[in-house]
mmCIF file of C-alpha atoms in Angstrom:
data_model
loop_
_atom_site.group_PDB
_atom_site.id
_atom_site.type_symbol
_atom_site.label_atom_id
_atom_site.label_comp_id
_atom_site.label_asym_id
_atom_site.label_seq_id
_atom_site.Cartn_x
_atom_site.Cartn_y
_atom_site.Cartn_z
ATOM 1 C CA UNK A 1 0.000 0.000 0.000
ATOM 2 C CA UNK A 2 1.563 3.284 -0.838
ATOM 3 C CA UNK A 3 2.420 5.731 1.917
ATOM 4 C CA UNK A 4 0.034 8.651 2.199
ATOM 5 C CA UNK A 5 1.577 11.999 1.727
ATOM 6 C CA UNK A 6 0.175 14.301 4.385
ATOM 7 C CA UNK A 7 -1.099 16.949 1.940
ATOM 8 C CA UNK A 8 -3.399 13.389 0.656
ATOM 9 C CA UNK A 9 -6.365 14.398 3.113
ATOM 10 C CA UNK A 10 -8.981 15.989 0.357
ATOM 11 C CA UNK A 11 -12.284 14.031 -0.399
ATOM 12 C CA UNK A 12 -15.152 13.405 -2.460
ATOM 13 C CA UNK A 13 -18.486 12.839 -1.059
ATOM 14 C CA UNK A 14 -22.110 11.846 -2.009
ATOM 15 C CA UNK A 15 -24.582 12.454 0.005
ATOM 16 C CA UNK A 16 -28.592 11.156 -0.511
ATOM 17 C CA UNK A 17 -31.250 13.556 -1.202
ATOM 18 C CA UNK A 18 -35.100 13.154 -0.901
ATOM 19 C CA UNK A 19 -37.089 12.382 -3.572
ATOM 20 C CA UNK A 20 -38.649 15.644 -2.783
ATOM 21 C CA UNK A 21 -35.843 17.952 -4.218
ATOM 22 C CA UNK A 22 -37.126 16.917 -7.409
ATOM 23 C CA UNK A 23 -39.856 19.597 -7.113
ATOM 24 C CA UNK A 24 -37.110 22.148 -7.185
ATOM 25 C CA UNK A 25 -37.081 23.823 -10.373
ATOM 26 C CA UNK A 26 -33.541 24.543 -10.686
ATOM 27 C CA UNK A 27 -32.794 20.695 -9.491
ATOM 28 C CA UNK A 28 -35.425 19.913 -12.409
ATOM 29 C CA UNK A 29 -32.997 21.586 -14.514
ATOM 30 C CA UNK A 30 -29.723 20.154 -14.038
ATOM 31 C CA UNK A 31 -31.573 16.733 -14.967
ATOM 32 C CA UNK A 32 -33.535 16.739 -17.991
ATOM 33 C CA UNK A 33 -32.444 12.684 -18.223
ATOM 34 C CA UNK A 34 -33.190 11.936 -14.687
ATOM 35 C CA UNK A 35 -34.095 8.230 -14.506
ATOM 36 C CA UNK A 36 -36.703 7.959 -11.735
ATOM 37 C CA UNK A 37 -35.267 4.866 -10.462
ATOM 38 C CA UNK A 38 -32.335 6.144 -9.434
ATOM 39 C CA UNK A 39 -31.534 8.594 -6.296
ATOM 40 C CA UNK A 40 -31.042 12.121 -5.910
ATOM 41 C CA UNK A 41 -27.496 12.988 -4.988
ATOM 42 C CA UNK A 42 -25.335 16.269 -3.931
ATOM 43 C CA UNK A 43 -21.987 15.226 -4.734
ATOM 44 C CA UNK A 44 -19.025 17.943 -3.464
ATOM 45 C CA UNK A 45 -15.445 17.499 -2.186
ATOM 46 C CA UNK A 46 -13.797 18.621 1.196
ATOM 47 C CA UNK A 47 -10.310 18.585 3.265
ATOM 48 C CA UNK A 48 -12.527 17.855 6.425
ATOM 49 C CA UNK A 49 -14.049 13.993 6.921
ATOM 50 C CA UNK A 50 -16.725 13.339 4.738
ATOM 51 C CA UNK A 51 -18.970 12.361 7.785
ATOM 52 C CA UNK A 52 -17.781 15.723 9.608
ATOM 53 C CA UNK A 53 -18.937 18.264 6.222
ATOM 54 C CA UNK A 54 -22.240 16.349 6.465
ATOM 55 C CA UNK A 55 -22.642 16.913 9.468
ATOM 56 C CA UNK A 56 -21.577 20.560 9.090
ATOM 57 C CA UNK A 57 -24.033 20.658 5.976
ATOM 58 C CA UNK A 58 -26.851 19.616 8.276
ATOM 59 C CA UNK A 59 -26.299 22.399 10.596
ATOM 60 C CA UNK A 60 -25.982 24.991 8.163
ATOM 61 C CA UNK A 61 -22.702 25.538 8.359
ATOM 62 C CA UNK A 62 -21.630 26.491 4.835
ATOM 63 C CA UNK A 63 -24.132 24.215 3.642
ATOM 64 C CA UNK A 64 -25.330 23.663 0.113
ATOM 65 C CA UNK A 65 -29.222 24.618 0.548
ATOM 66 C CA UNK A 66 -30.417 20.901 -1.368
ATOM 67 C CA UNK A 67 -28.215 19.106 1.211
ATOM 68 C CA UNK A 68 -29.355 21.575 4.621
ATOM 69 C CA UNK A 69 -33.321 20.495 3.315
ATOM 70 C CA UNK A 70 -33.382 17.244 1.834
ATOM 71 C CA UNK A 71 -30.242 15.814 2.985
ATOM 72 C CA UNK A 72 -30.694 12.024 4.324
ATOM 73 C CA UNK A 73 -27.304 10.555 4.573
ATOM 74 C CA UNK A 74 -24.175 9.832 2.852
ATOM 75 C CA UNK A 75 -23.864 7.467 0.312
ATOM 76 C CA UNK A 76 -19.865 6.197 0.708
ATOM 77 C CA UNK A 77 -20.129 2.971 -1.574
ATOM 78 C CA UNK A 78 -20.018 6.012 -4.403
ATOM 79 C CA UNK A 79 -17.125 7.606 -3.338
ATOM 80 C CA UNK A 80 -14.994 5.959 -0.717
ATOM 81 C CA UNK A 81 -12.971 4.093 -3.343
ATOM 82 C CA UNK A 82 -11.475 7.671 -4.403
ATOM 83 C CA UNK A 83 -10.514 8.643 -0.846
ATOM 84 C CA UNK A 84 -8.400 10.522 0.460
ATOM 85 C CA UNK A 85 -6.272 12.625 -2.606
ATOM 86 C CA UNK A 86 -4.337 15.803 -2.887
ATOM 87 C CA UNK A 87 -6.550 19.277 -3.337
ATOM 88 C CA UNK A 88 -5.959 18.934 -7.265
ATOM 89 C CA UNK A 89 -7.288 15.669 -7.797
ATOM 90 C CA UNK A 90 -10.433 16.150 -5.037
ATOM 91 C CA UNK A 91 -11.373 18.951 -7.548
ATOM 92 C CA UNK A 92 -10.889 16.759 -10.672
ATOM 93 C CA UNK A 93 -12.622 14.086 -9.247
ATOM 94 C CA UNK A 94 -15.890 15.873 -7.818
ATOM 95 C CA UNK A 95 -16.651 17.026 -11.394
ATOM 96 C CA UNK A 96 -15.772 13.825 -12.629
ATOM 97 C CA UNK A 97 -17.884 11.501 -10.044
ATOM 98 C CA UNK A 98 -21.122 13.941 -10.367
ATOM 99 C CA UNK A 99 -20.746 13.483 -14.656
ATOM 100 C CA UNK A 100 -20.423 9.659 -13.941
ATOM 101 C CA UNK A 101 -23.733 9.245 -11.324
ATOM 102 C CA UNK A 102 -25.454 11.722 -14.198
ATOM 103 C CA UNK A 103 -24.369 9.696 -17.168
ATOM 104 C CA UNK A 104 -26.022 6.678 -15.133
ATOM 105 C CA UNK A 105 -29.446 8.124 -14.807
ATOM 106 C CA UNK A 106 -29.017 10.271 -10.968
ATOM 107 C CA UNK A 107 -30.216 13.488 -10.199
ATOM 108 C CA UNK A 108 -26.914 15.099 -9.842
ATOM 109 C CA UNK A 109 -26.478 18.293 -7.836
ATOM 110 C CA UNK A 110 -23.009 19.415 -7.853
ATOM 111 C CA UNK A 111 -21.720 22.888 -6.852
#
C-alpha cells in the first residue's frame, strides 16, 4: 500500500437527497435525463471527513441549501474508493464523479 503523503487528506463525497428535491425547479434543470429509479445525490469534495462536512451541511454551516433540506445521509459505496487525494485531484474528481452518477441516470447536484 503506498504511503500517504500528508497533503493526501482531500475528499469526495455523495450524500442522498429526498425524492422531494425533485420539485425544485432549478434541481429539475440540471436533470432533464433523470431516470426515476435512481436517487437524488449532492456530490461535493472537502479537506474535512466526509462524515464531519455532512454533518456541518446539516447544521448549516456552509451548507449547500439541497443538502441543509433534503439531505438524508451519505452514500460512501459512491465515493470511498477515491478517498483521500491531494486538493488537485479532489477537484478533478468531484466534477468527474457527479458526470459519472449523471451519465447513469441520478439526479446530480453538484456545486
Amino acid at each position: 500500500m503506498p504511503r500517504r503523503r500528508s497533503r493526501d487528506h482531500h475528499h469526495v463525497y455523495v450524500v442522498l437527497l429526498s425524492e422531494r428535491v425533485w420539485n425544485e425547479p432549478a434541481f429539475r434543470r440540471a436533470n432533464p435525463d433523470h431516470d426515476i429509479l435512481k436517487p437524488c445525490v449532492y456530490v461535493g469534495m472537502t479537506g474535512l471527513d466526509p462524515d464531519l462536512r455532512f454533518d456541518r451541511h446539516m447544521a448549516g454551516v456552509q451548507a449547500n441549501r439541497f443538502v441543509l433540506k433534503y439531505g438524508e445521509r451519505l452514500m460512501p459505496e459512491l465515493y470511498e474508493a477515491y478517498n483521500p487525494m491531494p486538493y488537485r485531484a479532489a477537484v478533478e474528481m468531484e466534477v468527474e464523479l457527479a458526470i459519472g452518477l449523471r451519465e447513469a441516470g441520478y439526479g446530480v447536484w453538484q456545486a
